[in-house]
PDB file of C-alpha atoms and ligand atoms in Angstrom:
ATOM      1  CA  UNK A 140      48.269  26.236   4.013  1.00  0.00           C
ATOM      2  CA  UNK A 141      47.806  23.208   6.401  1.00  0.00           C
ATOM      3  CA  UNK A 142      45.711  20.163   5.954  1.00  0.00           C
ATOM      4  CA  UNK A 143      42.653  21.891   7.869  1.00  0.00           C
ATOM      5  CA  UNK A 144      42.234  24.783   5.390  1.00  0.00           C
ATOM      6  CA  UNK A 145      43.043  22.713   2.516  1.00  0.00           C
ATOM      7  CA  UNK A 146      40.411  20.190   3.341  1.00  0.00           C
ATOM      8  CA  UNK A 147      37.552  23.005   3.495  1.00  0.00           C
ATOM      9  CA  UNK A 148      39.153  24.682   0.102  1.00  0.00           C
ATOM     10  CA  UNK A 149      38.646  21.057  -1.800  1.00  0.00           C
ATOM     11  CA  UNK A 150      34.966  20.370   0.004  1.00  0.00           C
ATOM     12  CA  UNK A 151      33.956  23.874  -1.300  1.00  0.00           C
ATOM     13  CA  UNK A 152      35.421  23.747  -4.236  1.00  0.00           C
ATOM     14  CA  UNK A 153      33.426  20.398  -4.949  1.00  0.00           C
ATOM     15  CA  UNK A 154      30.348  22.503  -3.333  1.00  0.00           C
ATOM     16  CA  UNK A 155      30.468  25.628  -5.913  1.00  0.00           C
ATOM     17  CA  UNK A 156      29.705  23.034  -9.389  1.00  0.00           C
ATOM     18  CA  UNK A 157      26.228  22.403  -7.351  1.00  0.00           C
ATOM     19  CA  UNK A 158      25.213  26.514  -8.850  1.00  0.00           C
ATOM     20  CA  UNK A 159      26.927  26.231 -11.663  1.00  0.00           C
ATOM     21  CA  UNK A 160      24.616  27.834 -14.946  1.00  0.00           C
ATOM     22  CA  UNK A 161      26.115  25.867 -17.449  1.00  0.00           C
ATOM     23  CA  UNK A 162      22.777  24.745 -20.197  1.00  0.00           C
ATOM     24  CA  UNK A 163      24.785  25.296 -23.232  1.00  0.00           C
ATOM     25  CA  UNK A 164      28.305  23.270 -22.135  1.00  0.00           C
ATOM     26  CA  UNK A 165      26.547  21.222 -19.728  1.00  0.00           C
ATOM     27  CA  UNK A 166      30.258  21.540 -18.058  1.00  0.00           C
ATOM     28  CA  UNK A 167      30.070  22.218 -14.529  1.00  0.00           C
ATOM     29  CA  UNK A 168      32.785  24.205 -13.101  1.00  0.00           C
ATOM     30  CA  UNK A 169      33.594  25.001  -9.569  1.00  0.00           C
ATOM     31  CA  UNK A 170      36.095  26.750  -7.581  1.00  0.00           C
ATOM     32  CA  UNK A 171      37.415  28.113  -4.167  1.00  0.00           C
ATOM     33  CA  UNK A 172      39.918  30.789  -3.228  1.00  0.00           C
ATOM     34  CA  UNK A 173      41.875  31.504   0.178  1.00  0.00           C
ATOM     35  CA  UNK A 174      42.521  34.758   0.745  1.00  0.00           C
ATOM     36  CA  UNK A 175      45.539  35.634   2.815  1.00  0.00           C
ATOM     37  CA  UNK A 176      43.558  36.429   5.932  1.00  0.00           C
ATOM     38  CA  UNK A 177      41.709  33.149   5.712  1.00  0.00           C
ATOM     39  CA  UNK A 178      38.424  33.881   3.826  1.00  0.00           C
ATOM     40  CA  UNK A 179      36.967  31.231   1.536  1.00  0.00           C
ATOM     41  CA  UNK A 180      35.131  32.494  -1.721  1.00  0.00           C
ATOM     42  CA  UNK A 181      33.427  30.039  -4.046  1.00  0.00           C
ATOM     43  CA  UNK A 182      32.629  30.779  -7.903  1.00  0.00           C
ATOM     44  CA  UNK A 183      31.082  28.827 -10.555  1.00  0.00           C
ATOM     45  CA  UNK A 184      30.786  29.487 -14.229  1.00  0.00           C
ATOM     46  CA  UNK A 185      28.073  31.225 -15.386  1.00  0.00           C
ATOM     47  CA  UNK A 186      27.197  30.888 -18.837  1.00  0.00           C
ATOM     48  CA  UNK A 187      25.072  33.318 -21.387  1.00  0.00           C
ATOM     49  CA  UNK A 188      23.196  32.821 -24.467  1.00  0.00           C
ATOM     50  CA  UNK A 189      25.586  34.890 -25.926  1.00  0.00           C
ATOM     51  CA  UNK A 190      28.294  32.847 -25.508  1.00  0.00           C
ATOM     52  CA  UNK A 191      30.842  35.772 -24.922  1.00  0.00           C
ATOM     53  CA  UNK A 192      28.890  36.738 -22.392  1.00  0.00           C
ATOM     54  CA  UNK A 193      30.286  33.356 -20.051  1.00  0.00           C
ATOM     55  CA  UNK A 194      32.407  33.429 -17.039  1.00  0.00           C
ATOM     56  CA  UNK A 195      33.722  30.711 -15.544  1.00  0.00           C
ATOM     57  CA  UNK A 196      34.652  29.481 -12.219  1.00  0.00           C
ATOM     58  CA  UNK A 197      37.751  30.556 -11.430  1.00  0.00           C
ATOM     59  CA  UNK A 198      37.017  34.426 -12.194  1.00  0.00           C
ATOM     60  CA  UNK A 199      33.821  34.305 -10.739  1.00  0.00           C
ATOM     61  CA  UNK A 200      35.731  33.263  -7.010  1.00  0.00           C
ATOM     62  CA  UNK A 201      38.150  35.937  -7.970  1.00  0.00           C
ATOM     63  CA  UNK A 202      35.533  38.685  -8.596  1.00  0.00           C
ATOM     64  CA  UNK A 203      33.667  37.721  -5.961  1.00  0.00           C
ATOM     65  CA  UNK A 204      37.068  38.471  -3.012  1.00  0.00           C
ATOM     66  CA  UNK A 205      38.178  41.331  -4.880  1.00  0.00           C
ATOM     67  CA  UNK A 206      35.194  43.239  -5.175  1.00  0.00           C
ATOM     68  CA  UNK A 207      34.911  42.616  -1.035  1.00  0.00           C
ATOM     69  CA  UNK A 208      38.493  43.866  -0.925  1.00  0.00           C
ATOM     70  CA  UNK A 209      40.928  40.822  -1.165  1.00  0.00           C
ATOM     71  CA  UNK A 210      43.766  41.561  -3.310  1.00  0.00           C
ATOM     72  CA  UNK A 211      46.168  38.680  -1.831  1.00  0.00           C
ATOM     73  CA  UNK A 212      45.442  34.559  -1.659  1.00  0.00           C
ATOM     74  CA  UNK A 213      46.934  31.564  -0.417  1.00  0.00           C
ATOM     75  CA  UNK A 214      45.532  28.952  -2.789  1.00  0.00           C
ATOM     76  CA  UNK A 215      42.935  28.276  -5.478  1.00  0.00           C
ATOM     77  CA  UNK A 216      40.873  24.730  -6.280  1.00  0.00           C
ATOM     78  CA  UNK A 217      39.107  23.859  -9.503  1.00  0.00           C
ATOM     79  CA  UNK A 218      36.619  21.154  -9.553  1.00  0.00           C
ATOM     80  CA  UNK A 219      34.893  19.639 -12.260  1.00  0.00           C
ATOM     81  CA  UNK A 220      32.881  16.364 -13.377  1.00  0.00           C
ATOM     82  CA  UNK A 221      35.184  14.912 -15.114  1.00  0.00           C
ATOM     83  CA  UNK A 222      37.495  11.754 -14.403  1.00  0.00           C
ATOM     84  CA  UNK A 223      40.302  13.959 -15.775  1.00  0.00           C
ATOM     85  CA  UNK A 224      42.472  16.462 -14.307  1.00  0.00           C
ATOM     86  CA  UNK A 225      40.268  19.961 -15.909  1.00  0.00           C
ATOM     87  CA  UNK A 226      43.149  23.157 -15.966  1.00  0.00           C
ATOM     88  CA  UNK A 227      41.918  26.456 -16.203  1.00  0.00           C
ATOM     89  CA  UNK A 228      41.183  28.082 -19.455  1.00  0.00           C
ATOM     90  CA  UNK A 229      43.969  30.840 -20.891  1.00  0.00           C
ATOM     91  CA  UNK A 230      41.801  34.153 -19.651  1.00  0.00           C
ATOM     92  CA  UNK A 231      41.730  32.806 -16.025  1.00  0.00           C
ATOM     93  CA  UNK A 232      45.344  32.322 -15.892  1.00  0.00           C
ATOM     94  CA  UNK A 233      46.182  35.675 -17.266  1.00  0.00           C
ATOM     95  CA  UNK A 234      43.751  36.940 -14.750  1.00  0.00           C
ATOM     96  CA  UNK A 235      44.684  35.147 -11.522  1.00  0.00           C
ATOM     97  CA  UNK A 236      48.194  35.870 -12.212  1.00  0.00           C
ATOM     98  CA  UNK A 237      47.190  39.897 -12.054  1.00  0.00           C
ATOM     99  CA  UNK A 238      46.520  38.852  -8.053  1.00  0.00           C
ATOM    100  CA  UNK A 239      49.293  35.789  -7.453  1.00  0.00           C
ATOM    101  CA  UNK A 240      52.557  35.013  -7.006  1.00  0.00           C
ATOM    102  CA  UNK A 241      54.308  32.737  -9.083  1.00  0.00           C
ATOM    103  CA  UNK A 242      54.420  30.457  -6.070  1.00  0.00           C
ATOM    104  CA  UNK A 243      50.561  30.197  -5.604  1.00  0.00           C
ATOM    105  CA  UNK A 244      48.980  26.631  -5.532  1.00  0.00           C
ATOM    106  CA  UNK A 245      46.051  25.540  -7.798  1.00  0.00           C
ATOM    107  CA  UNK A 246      44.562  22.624  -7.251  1.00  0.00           C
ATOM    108  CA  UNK A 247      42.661  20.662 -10.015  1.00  0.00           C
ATOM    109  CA  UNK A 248      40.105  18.394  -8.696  1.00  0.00           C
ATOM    110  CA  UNK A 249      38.217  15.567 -10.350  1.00  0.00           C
ATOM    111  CA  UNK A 250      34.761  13.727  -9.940  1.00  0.00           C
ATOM    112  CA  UNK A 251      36.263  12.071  -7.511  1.00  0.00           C
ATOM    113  CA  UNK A 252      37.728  14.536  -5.387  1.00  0.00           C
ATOM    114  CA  UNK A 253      41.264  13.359  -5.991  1.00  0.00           C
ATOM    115  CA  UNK A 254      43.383  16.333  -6.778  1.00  0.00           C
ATOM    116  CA  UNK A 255      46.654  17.822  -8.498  1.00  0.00           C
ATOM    117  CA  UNK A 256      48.799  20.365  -7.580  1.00  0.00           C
ATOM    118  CA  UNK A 257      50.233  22.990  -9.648  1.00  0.00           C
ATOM    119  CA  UNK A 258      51.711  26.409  -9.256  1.00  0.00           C
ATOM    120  CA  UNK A 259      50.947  29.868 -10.871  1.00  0.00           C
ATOM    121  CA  UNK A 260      54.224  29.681 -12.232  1.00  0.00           C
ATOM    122  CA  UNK A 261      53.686  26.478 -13.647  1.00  0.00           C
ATOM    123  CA  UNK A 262      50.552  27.455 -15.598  1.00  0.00           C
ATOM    124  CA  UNK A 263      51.609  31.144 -16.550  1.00  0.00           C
ATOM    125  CA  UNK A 264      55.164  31.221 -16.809  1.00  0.00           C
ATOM    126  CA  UNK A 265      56.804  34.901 -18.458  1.00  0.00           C
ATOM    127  CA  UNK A 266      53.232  36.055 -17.314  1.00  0.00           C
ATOM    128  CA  UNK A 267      52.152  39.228 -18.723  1.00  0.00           C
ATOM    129  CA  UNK A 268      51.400  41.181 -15.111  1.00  0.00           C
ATOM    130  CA  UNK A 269      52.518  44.202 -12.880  1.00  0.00           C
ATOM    131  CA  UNK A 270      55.512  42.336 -10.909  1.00  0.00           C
ATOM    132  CA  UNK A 271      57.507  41.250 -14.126  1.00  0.00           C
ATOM    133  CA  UNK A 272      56.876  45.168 -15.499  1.00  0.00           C
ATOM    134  CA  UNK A 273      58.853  46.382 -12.709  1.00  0.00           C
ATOM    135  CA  UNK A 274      61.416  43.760 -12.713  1.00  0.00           C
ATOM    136  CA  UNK A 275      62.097  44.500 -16.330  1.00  0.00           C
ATOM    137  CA  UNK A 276      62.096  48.416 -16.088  1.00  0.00           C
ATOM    138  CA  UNK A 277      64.957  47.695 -13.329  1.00  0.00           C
ATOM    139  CA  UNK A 278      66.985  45.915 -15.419  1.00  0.00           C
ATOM    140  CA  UNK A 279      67.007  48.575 -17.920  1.00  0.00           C
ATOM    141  CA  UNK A 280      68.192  51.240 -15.347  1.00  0.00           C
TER     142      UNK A 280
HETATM  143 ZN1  LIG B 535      38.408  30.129 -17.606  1.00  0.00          ZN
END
């Protein structure tokens, strides 16, 4: 990704906490994904008063590309208000590793706009997804 495209991923990354629906958490989430032919999708979490009915950031951006027809990305960027470095929660990293390579970046951003990088890998290693079913079933045969 060069410093263009990752500048624009960060900005709208900072952009999507502006929409977040977050009354109950009052925890603003936002996020950005690159898809592999350069399209930018922004998600923010969307929260319920039935709790289980929430979805954050991270799988809003990813609903949002697939459901257009993305199934491969470059990059993803989390922003939130906080001073700290915010990950993503468990169910978002089981379900952006369903469409990433263990190689992917994801970038945590804070109030600041300083940022971290990590990779899928890094937050999901041994994931549970199609690529490591088919590796295994080789080694058996
Ligand atoms: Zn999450």
């Amino acid at each position: 990704m060069d410093a263009q495209d990752q500048k624009k991923l960060f900005r709208l990354a900072m952009e999507a906490k502006e929409t977040s629906y977050s009354p109950y958490s009052k925890f603003r989430v936002g996020a950005a994904l690159l898809t592999k032919d350069g399209t930018f999708f922004k998600g923010c979490n969307v929260e319920n008063s039935s709790y289980g009915g929430a979805i954050c950031a991270e799988r809003t951006a990813y609903v949002k590309a697939v459901s257009e027809g993305h199934r491969q990305f470059r990059a993803l960027a989390v922003s939130t208000d906080q001073e700290d470095f915010v990950s993503p929660c468990g169910i978002c990293r089981q379900f952006i590793s369903e469409f990433s390579n263990a190689e992917m970046p994801i970038y945590f951003l804070n109030n600041k706009g300083e940022h971290r990088e990590f990779t899928m890998g890094q937050l999901l290693p041994l994931a549970f997804n199609l690529e490591n079913h088919i590796e295994r079933n080789h080694e058996k045969s």
